[in-house]
Amino acid sequence: MADTKKHLLLVEDETPLREALAERLAEHGFEVQQAESGEKAIEQLAEFAFDIVITDLRLPGLDGTRVVEAALLRYPDIVCIIVTGYGTVKDAVEAIKRGATDFVTKPFQFDELLHALNSALEKRGLKAENAYLRSQLQERYKFEGLIGRSPAMRALFQLLETVSASASTILVTGETGTGKEVVARAIHHNSPRRAQRFVALNCGAIPETLLEAELFGHVRGAFTGAIGTRQGRLEQAHKGTLFMDEVGTMSPGMQMKLLRVLQEREFERIGDTHTTKVDVRVVAATNSDLQKMVAEGTFREDLFYRLNIIPIHLPPLRERKEDIPLLVQHFLKKFAVQDSSRIPNPESRIPEAKPLSMSQQAMRCLMAYPWPGNVRQLENAIERAVALSGGRTQIETSDLTPDIQQASHAAAAPDVNLPEGGIDFDRYIHRIEHDLIRRALEKTRGNKGQASKLLNLKRTTLVEKLKRLEPSTTDVLAHRSVPPKAGNL
Ligand SMILES: Nc1ncnc2c1ncn2[C@@H]1O[C@H](COP(=O)(O)OP(=O)(O)OP(=O)(O)O)[C@@H](O)[C@H]1O
Ligand SMILES: [Mg+2]
């Protein structure tokens, strides 16, 4: 059976009083141990995780405040009750400021002590419970700035929790707007490096020569215009995290230089003969397929493996639609707040964000749309909708862009004339499927990746369907301009 008794340490130098109290406390269900001095109490605290300490303030040797200090240091949630004489109330108040729970003044009735004890325990229970509930609400579907409830996102939160602590290099992959940078920041803020800098460098936005200077810094006179010595991003990120975005765009020369940094954690500033050592955690990100680039010979294989120590892949939003309502709620709140703070009319009495909601119909459109620009595109769409919603409290379909508005139409089933003679259901569905895939491929000039986005399908699903559909291609294509007829299908 679980041990539900509360373990109590009673510290009191007057033996008769201590023994009498211990007996009464035991009668009330407490498991009591006694200490006759502060020193003894601290020893006992080191050996056992008590739930409660009741200590006299005046003790020979180490006094009660020291006992409380030692107890709280070891067990921040421990309940400490101080017993104090008439002259030491001020000291007891001081101890409470430092974390003791309550005090009783001598002489006291046993019930008085019991009351203080029970209400302290109750309070502690509530505190723990509230903290638990809050953490549930706050953390269940959130991790730093990341929101998500889909299995993929929840698995990601768990992974981030574990990998943040290490210093291993991480490679974050995913389409544009899936949150790669948010993930990189979340890793930094959850790592032991959080007090140091998070330095971001977008390798794609800078020409090669400048990229090298940005990354490594330079010494005075290293090149024309290098008037003084300048720290590179690597040095700026010392003890912290360096986020290297769009690593797939790096030239072969830069790839080699980065490889050395990752292997040796050392480099030379441009124009410097001296080698600089750094302690940097690298998080790299890319929306290109590095593995494919390795196969094609445009990305160094050894660098790929150096970066890909811990791979984190962010699935596109269309593959985790259950995250959309939560993200919508989050962005509605974000932009409603910004919107109300922009209201120029000083007479407007809008003390806080207006409660904004999404009509069910608009939500259906948002759920049906394939979001090629992922979360960023969704965020922009909500910002626009909030701006267009004016003073309304609900966002309507008309506040969305036309392509998003049409998404739910596209998702609706086409009107089917069901002829008297009936149809061949399987062949009919097969044909619609084939027709849609053919049109998507035509529209994207045969690009299966883009076609799968248009159809809101995983690429692998599209490829599978294509394989299944292929044998009857000629058959169906031959009839494609003929409307489905009974008996013909
Ligand atoms: N899970 C999420 N929860 C909340 N906001 C998110 C989430 N994912 C992305 N965002 C938001 O979407 C926007 C785009 O995210 P981010 O810049 O991290 O994307 P990215 O993957 O780095 O894109 P790109 O490849 O284009 O640089 C940001 O404003 C970010 O706050
Ligand atoms: Mg980015």
XYZ file of C-alpha atoms and ligand atoms in Angstrom:
521
model
C 0.000 0.000 0.000
C 1.193 3.511 -0.761
C 2.526 5.453 2.189
C -0.023 8.234 2.591
C 1.079 9.366 6.057
C 2.733 12.750 6.238
C 6.275 12.645 7.536
C 7.007 15.346 10.048
C 10.227 16.503 11.663
C 9.740 18.147 15.034
C 12.616 20.332 16.235
C 12.449 21.462 19.842
C 15.095 21.587 22.530
C 12.734 21.320 25.524
C 12.387 17.587 25.789
C 9.071 17.335 27.726
C 7.361 19.738 25.333
C 8.816 17.974 22.293
C 7.748 14.549 23.467
C 4.246 15.663 24.363
C 3.819 17.348 20.976
C 5.219 14.342 19.114
C 2.722 12.082 20.822
C -0.264 14.259 19.983
C 0.867 14.698 16.371
C 1.247 10.936 16.034
C -2.292 10.551 17.377
C -3.418 12.782 14.492
C -1.866 10.485 11.937
C 1.531 12.080 11.405
C 4.703 10.026 11.198
C 6.900 11.997 13.575
C 10.647 12.125 14.032
C 12.241 14.321 16.653
C 15.366 16.471 16.742
C 16.593 18.280 19.835
C 18.865 20.704 18.014
C 19.232 22.568 14.725
C 22.338 20.580 13.820
C 20.562 17.287 14.379
C 17.564 18.502 12.324
C 19.731 19.432 9.362
C 21.348 15.997 9.468
C 17.941 14.343 9.449
C 16.746 16.535 6.586
C 19.725 15.427 4.555
C 18.710 11.832 4.989
C 14.995 11.941 4.552
C 12.486 13.917 2.453
C 10.070 15.127 5.127
C 6.745 16.694 4.174
C 6.679 19.009 7.165
C 9.108 20.642 9.583
C 7.905 22.173 12.814
C 10.738 24.001 14.477
C 11.252 26.149 17.507
C 12.906 29.395 16.527
C 15.199 29.700 19.553
C 17.475 26.735 19.712
C 20.910 26.352 21.223
C 23.449 26.374 18.393
C 21.900 26.687 14.940
C 18.534 28.383 15.285
C 15.189 27.635 13.630
C 15.710 30.027 10.722
C 18.711 27.984 9.640
C 16.664 24.800 9.843
C 13.980 26.381 7.625
C 16.618 27.572 5.182
C 18.176 24.128 4.931
C 14.777 22.469 4.528
C 13.638 24.806 1.739
C 16.925 24.547 -0.054
C 16.536 20.809 -0.241
C 12.780 20.553 -0.684
C 11.205 23.739 -2.089
C 7.683 22.435 -1.450
C 8.196 21.456 2.174
C 5.815 22.937 4.753
C 7.715 24.787 7.494
C 5.938 25.887 10.652
C 7.778 27.957 13.187
C 7.131 27.916 16.900
C 8.203 31.170 18.461
C 8.384 32.784 21.866
C 6.952 36.190 22.615
C 10.173 38.053 21.924
C 10.940 36.517 18.548
C 7.800 37.197 16.489
C 9.773 39.607 14.325
C 12.220 36.841 13.466
C 9.352 34.508 12.642
C 7.902 37.068 10.224
C 11.299 37.350 8.653
C 11.435 33.558 8.233
C 8.047 33.615 6.537
C 9.331 36.155 4.076
C 12.044 33.680 3.255
C 9.646 30.853 2.625
C 8.393 29.412 5.928
C 4.687 28.691 5.784
C 3.266 29.874 9.103
C 4.086 30.396 12.761
C 2.466 29.916 16.152
C 3.434 31.808 19.293
C 4.207 30.159 22.578
C 2.301 29.382 24.646
C -0.175 27.794 22.259
C -2.986 25.278 22.315
C -2.321 22.100 20.404
C -5.386 22.795 18.224
C -3.849 26.068 17.145
C -0.791 24.240 15.855
C -2.918 21.576 14.219
C -4.993 24.213 12.476
C -1.897 25.994 11.126
C -0.565 22.661 9.983
C -3.715 21.536 8.204
C -4.321 24.803 6.400
C -0.679 24.858 5.273
C -1.004 21.349 3.900
C -4.246 22.232 2.159
C -2.678 25.303 0.610
C 0.266 23.303 -0.587
C -2.053 20.723 -2.103
C -3.993 23.421 -3.937
C -0.836 25.078 -5.110
C 0.450 21.833 -6.544
C -2.889 21.082 -8.162
C -3.218 24.537 -9.730
C 0.285 24.375 -11.028
C -0.553 21.028 -12.561
C -3.715 22.343 -14.227
C -1.958 25.418 -15.524
C 0.844 23.352 -16.909
C -1.728 21.136 -18.624
C -3.417 24.127 -20.228
C -0.246 25.878 -21.114
C 1.898 23.019 -22.188
C -0.395 20.421 -23.598
C -0.574 21.935 -27.040
C 2.291 24.378 -26.828
C 6.031 24.331 -26.810
C 7.714 27.732 -26.641
C 6.159 29.592 -29.593
C 4.971 26.403 -31.248
C 1.328 25.435 -31.322
C -0.018 22.080 -32.377
C -2.142 19.182 -31.278
C -1.583 16.766 -34.149
C 0.286 13.582 -33.303
C 3.179 14.867 -35.429
C 3.447 18.099 -33.444
C 3.083 16.390 -30.102
C 5.835 13.992 -31.039
C 7.901 17.016 -32.072
C 7.406 18.706 -28.675
C 8.606 15.581 -26.972
C 11.614 15.322 -29.227
C 12.484 18.990 -28.664
C 12.274 18.472 -24.926
C 14.912 15.751 -25.139
C 17.283 17.112 -27.745
C 17.390 20.704 -26.495
C 19.540 19.703 -23.539
C 22.377 18.329 -25.651
C 24.842 20.304 -27.719
C 24.468 18.105 -30.796
C 23.965 19.651 -34.200
C 20.391 19.624 -35.431
C 19.086 19.780 -38.980
C 15.545 21.112 -39.309
C 13.844 20.379 -42.600
C 10.436 21.264 -43.940
C 8.664 23.300 -46.561
C 8.607 27.086 -46.378
C 6.560 28.466 -43.500
C 6.384 25.241 -41.494
C 8.112 26.834 -38.504
C 11.769 25.862 -38.871
C 13.017 29.078 -37.312
C 10.507 28.869 -34.462
C 11.800 25.370 -33.771
C 15.404 26.577 -33.752
C 14.528 29.291 -31.223
C 12.549 26.839 -29.105
C 15.578 24.557 -28.962
C 17.793 27.421 -27.835
C 15.361 28.617 -25.178
C 15.075 25.129 -23.776
C 18.766 24.448 -23.726
C 21.295 25.172 -21.007
C 22.545 27.864 -23.427
C 19.423 29.979 -23.075
C 21.202 32.756 -21.176
C 23.623 33.208 -24.075
C 22.893 34.475 -27.557
C 20.824 32.972 -30.338
C 22.497 34.197 -33.501
C 20.758 33.715 -36.850
C 22.490 33.702 -40.197
C 20.604 33.260 -43.449
C 23.077 31.650 -45.827
C 20.747 32.145 -48.769
C 20.391 35.883 -48.461
C 24.101 36.778 -48.644
C 26.579 36.496 -51.531
C 29.372 34.017 -50.899
C 32.219 36.432 -50.138
C 30.093 38.339 -47.677
C 28.825 35.123 -46.119
C 32.349 34.112 -45.236
C 33.033 37.468 -43.582
C 29.697 37.304 -41.768
C 30.373 33.846 -40.417
C 34.048 34.132 -39.507
C 34.566 37.873 -39.059
C 37.793 39.544 -40.169
C 40.834 41.331 -38.892
C 41.872 44.848 -39.736
C 43.126 45.170 -43.300
C 41.911 41.724 -44.331
C 40.366 43.262 -47.411
C 39.660 46.711 -48.803
C 37.304 48.411 -46.427
C 38.158 46.219 -43.442
C 39.014 49.163 -41.218
C 38.866 47.298 -37.951
C 38.593 43.803 -36.593
C 35.063 42.475 -36.634
C 33.581 39.487 -34.878
C 31.755 37.001 -37.047
C 28.466 35.333 -36.178
C 30.301 32.245 -34.961
C 32.082 34.217 -32.285
C 28.940 36.124 -31.409
C 27.248 32.807 -30.771
C 30.025 31.560 -28.478
C 28.422 29.478 -25.678
C 25.095 30.039 -27.376
C 23.330 28.786 -30.506
C 24.045 29.579 -34.147
C 21.063 29.180 -36.437
C 22.180 28.655 -40.025
C 19.198 29.041 -42.290
C 19.042 27.787 -45.882
C 22.260 25.767 -45.617
C 21.385 24.145 -48.930
C 22.383 27.307 -50.780
C 26.021 27.303 -49.657
C 28.772 27.137 -52.256
C 31.168 24.150 -52.258
C 33.883 26.357 -50.760
C 31.694 27.490 -47.884
C 30.492 23.945 -47.325
C 34.060 22.851 -46.783
C 34.740 25.683 -44.358
C 31.610 24.936 -42.388
C 32.560 21.276 -42.215
C 35.815 22.206 -40.526
C 34.018 24.364 -37.976
C 31.647 21.529 -37.157
C 34.458 19.031 -36.834
C 37.041 21.094 -35.002
C 35.014 23.905 -33.469
C 37.726 26.262 -34.646
C 38.300 28.678 -37.514
C 40.299 31.720 -38.559
C 38.881 35.174 -38.969
C 39.524 36.387 -42.509
C 43.083 37.698 -42.701
C 44.007 36.228 -39.329
C 46.839 33.811 -38.724
C 45.574 33.004 -35.290
C 43.017 30.201 -34.836
C 39.902 30.975 -32.828
C 38.093 28.301 -30.835
C 34.376 28.443 -30.243
C 31.772 26.546 -28.290
C 28.692 26.850 -30.453
C 25.610 24.714 -30.862
C 24.595 24.697 -34.510
C 21.000 24.378 -35.638
C 20.747 24.321 -39.430
C 17.615 24.572 -41.519
C 16.706 23.989 -45.125
C 13.707 23.596 -47.346
C 15.693 21.836 -50.023
C 16.147 18.103 -50.200
C 19.764 17.808 -49.049
C 19.839 14.071 -49.569
C 18.900 14.559 -53.186
C 21.527 17.279 -53.487
C 24.096 14.850 -52.090
C 23.068 12.305 -54.716
C 23.345 14.978 -57.394
C 26.741 16.053 -56.089
C 25.769 19.616 -55.163
C 26.007 19.125 -51.409
C 28.921 17.496 -49.588
C 27.989 14.140 -48.173
C 30.305 14.487 -45.164
C 28.768 17.862 -44.320
C 25.296 16.432 -44.659
C 26.075 13.748 -42.061
C 27.721 16.329 -39.778
C 24.588 18.459 -39.893
C 22.085 15.653 -39.800
C 23.133 14.339 -36.368
C 19.625 14.995 -35.068
C 17.148 15.390 -37.938
C 13.875 17.168 -37.245
C 11.312 17.197 -40.011
C 8.329 19.539 -39.947
C 5.408 18.125 -41.896
C 3.483 20.527 -44.125
C 0.285 21.973 -42.669
C -1.920 20.081 -45.134
C -0.723 16.854 -43.534
C -1.726 17.961 -40.038
C -5.035 19.707 -40.551
C -6.093 19.114 -36.972
C -3.624 21.880 -36.025
C -5.505 24.468 -38.083
C -8.293 25.381 -35.595
C -5.782 25.820 -32.782
C -3.484 27.943 -34.940
C -6.445 30.010 -36.137
C -7.441 30.685 -32.541
C -3.870 31.640 -31.689
C -3.530 34.051 -34.629
C -6.993 35.542 -34.090
C -5.946 36.438 -30.580
C -2.612 37.788 -31.758
C -4.022 40.038 -34.465
C -7.121 41.102 -32.567
C -4.840 42.475 -29.854
C -2.676 44.320 -32.375
C -5.765 45.606 -34.101
C -7.361 47.051 -31.006
C -4.109 48.716 -29.998
C -4.036 50.422 -33.396
C -7.435 51.989 -32.931
C -6.682 55.705 -33.098
C -9.929 56.965 -31.581
C -9.140 57.960 -27.995
C -12.826 57.721 -27.117
C -13.104 54.151 -28.153
C -13.575 52.225 -24.981
C -12.006 48.988 -25.971
C -9.885 48.127 -23.004
C -8.798 44.780 -24.349
C -8.948 42.673 -27.462
C -12.363 42.293 -28.998
C -13.400 38.670 -28.931
C -13.133 37.518 -32.520
C -14.304 34.227 -33.846
C -14.298 32.447 -37.179
C -17.597 31.492 -38.779
C -17.998 27.779 -39.283
C -18.148 28.266 -43.025
C -14.925 30.281 -43.062
C -13.312 27.598 -40.882
C -14.367 24.959 -43.399
C -12.584 26.909 -46.138
C -9.463 27.178 -43.981
C -9.579 23.444 -43.337
C -10.053 22.597 -47.008
C -7.319 24.852 -48.365
C -3.985 23.087 -49.054
C -1.742 25.886 -47.621
C 1.305 25.670 -49.900
C 2.871 28.458 -47.773
C 2.031 26.537 -44.597
C 1.676 28.242 -41.193
C 3.117 31.527 -42.447
C 0.443 31.715 -45.135
C -2.257 30.862 -42.614
C -0.946 33.568 -40.308
C -1.045 36.125 -43.131
C -4.546 35.043 -44.114
C -5.787 35.558 -40.555
C -4.095 38.942 -40.282
C -5.798 40.046 -43.474
C -9.147 38.675 -42.356
C -8.928 40.442 -38.995
C -8.158 43.724 -40.775
C -11.098 43.263 -43.134
C -13.508 42.224 -40.409
C -13.817 45.844 -39.256
C -15.888 46.032 -36.112
C -17.532 42.648 -36.570
C -16.993 39.989 -33.983
C -17.026 37.153 -36.477
C -14.830 36.543 -39.483
C -16.789 35.511 -42.565
C -15.782 33.655 -45.694
C -15.750 36.963 -47.571
C -12.845 38.135 -45.392
C -10.683 35.397 -46.883
C -8.805 35.595 -50.188
C -10.700 34.203 -53.224
C -8.520 31.114 -53.565
C -9.143 30.177 -49.935
C -12.852 30.900 -50.338
C -12.991 28.525 -53.252
C -11.259 25.757 -51.375
C -14.439 24.542 -49.748
C -16.302 24.657 -53.067
C -13.610 22.531 -54.576
C -13.987 20.157 -51.682
C -17.732 19.874 -52.207
C -18.911 16.916 -54.251
C -19.773 17.708 -57.873
C -23.404 17.504 -58.904
C -24.025 14.051 -60.171
C -26.950 13.151 -62.341
C -27.921 9.754 -61.195
C -29.529 8.118 -64.233
C -32.507 5.732 -64.021
C -30.389 2.760 -64.903
C -27.921 3.575 -62.123
C -24.141 3.770 -62.416
C -21.152 1.607 -61.737
C -20.068 3.259 -58.480
C -16.476 2.048 -58.365
C -15.736 2.926 -61.951
C -17.338 6.327 -61.533
C -15.237 7.182 -58.475
C -12.168 5.776 -60.182
C -12.798 8.019 -63.110
C -13.280 11.169 -61.006
C -10.076 10.371 -59.167
C -8.209 9.901 -62.396
C -9.643 13.035 -63.894
C -8.601 15.164 -60.926
C -5.100 13.732 -60.910
C -4.740 14.255 -64.631
C -5.869 17.866 -64.328
C -3.530 18.531 -61.427
C -0.622 17.071 -63.377
C -1.520 19.110 -66.426
C -1.740 22.269 -64.380
C 1.651 21.670 -62.788
C 3.272 20.425 -65.999
C 3.719 16.978 -64.593
C 5.283 18.024 -61.271
C 4.022 15.392 -58.851
C 5.034 17.335 -55.766
C 3.066 20.413 -56.771
C 0.181 18.316 -58.056
C -0.096 16.566 -54.707
C -0.247 19.972 -53.005
C -3.057 21.066 -55.308
C -4.984 17.930 -54.456
C -4.160 18.146 -50.825
C -2.644 14.675 -50.903
C 0.638 13.333 -49.655
C 3.037 12.933 -52.546
C 3.394 9.244 -51.800
C -0.396 8.832 -51.917
C -0.508 10.511 -55.302
C 2.244 8.295 -56.646
C 0.440 5.213 -55.360
C -2.816 6.305 -56.908
C -1.060 6.968 -60.181
C 0.313 3.446 -60.165
C -3.129 2.032 -59.518
C -4.736 4.230 -62.124
C -2.215 3.742 -64.849
C -3.432 0.397 -66.267
C -6.799 1.885 -67.165
C -5.378 5.182 -68.374
C -6.148 4.642 -72.025
C -9.591 3.393 -71.227
C -10.578 6.370 -69.125
C -8.757 8.961 -71.172
C -10.511 7.703 -74.244
C -13.812 8.542 -72.615
C -12.725 11.670 -70.852
C -14.795 14.115 -72.882
C -17.855 11.917 -72.739
C -20.092 12.535 -69.725
C -20.644 9.443 -67.614
C -23.495 7.387 -68.904
C -25.365 4.539 -67.338
C -24.165 1.197 -68.482
C -21.122 2.767 -70.055
C -19.321 2.883 -66.755
N 3.573 25.540 -34.941
C 3.491 26.872 -35.004
N 2.820 27.543 -34.064
C 2.725 28.890 -34.122
N 3.253 29.642 -35.074
C 3.938 29.038 -36.029
C 4.089 27.619 -36.057
N 4.804 27.281 -37.147
C 5.087 28.432 -37.777
N 4.577 29.494 -37.123
C 4.634 30.897 -37.556
O 4.701 30.886 -38.971
C 5.664 31.825 -39.451
C 6.707 31.116 -40.264
O 7.541 30.336 -39.431
P 9.110 30.208 -39.693
O 9.684 31.521 -40.056
O 9.714 29.484 -38.544
O 9.056 29.264 -40.975
P 10.263 28.596 -41.790
O 10.018 27.131 -41.798
O 11.550 29.079 -41.234
O 10.011 29.135 -43.253
P 11.075 29.508 -44.437
O 11.594 28.209 -44.966
O 10.246 30.224 -45.443
O 12.123 30.363 -43.816
C 6.203 32.529 -38.239
O 5.528 33.749 -38.068
C 5.897 31.597 -37.091
O 5.679 32.305 -35.931
Mg 12.948 30.410 -42.028
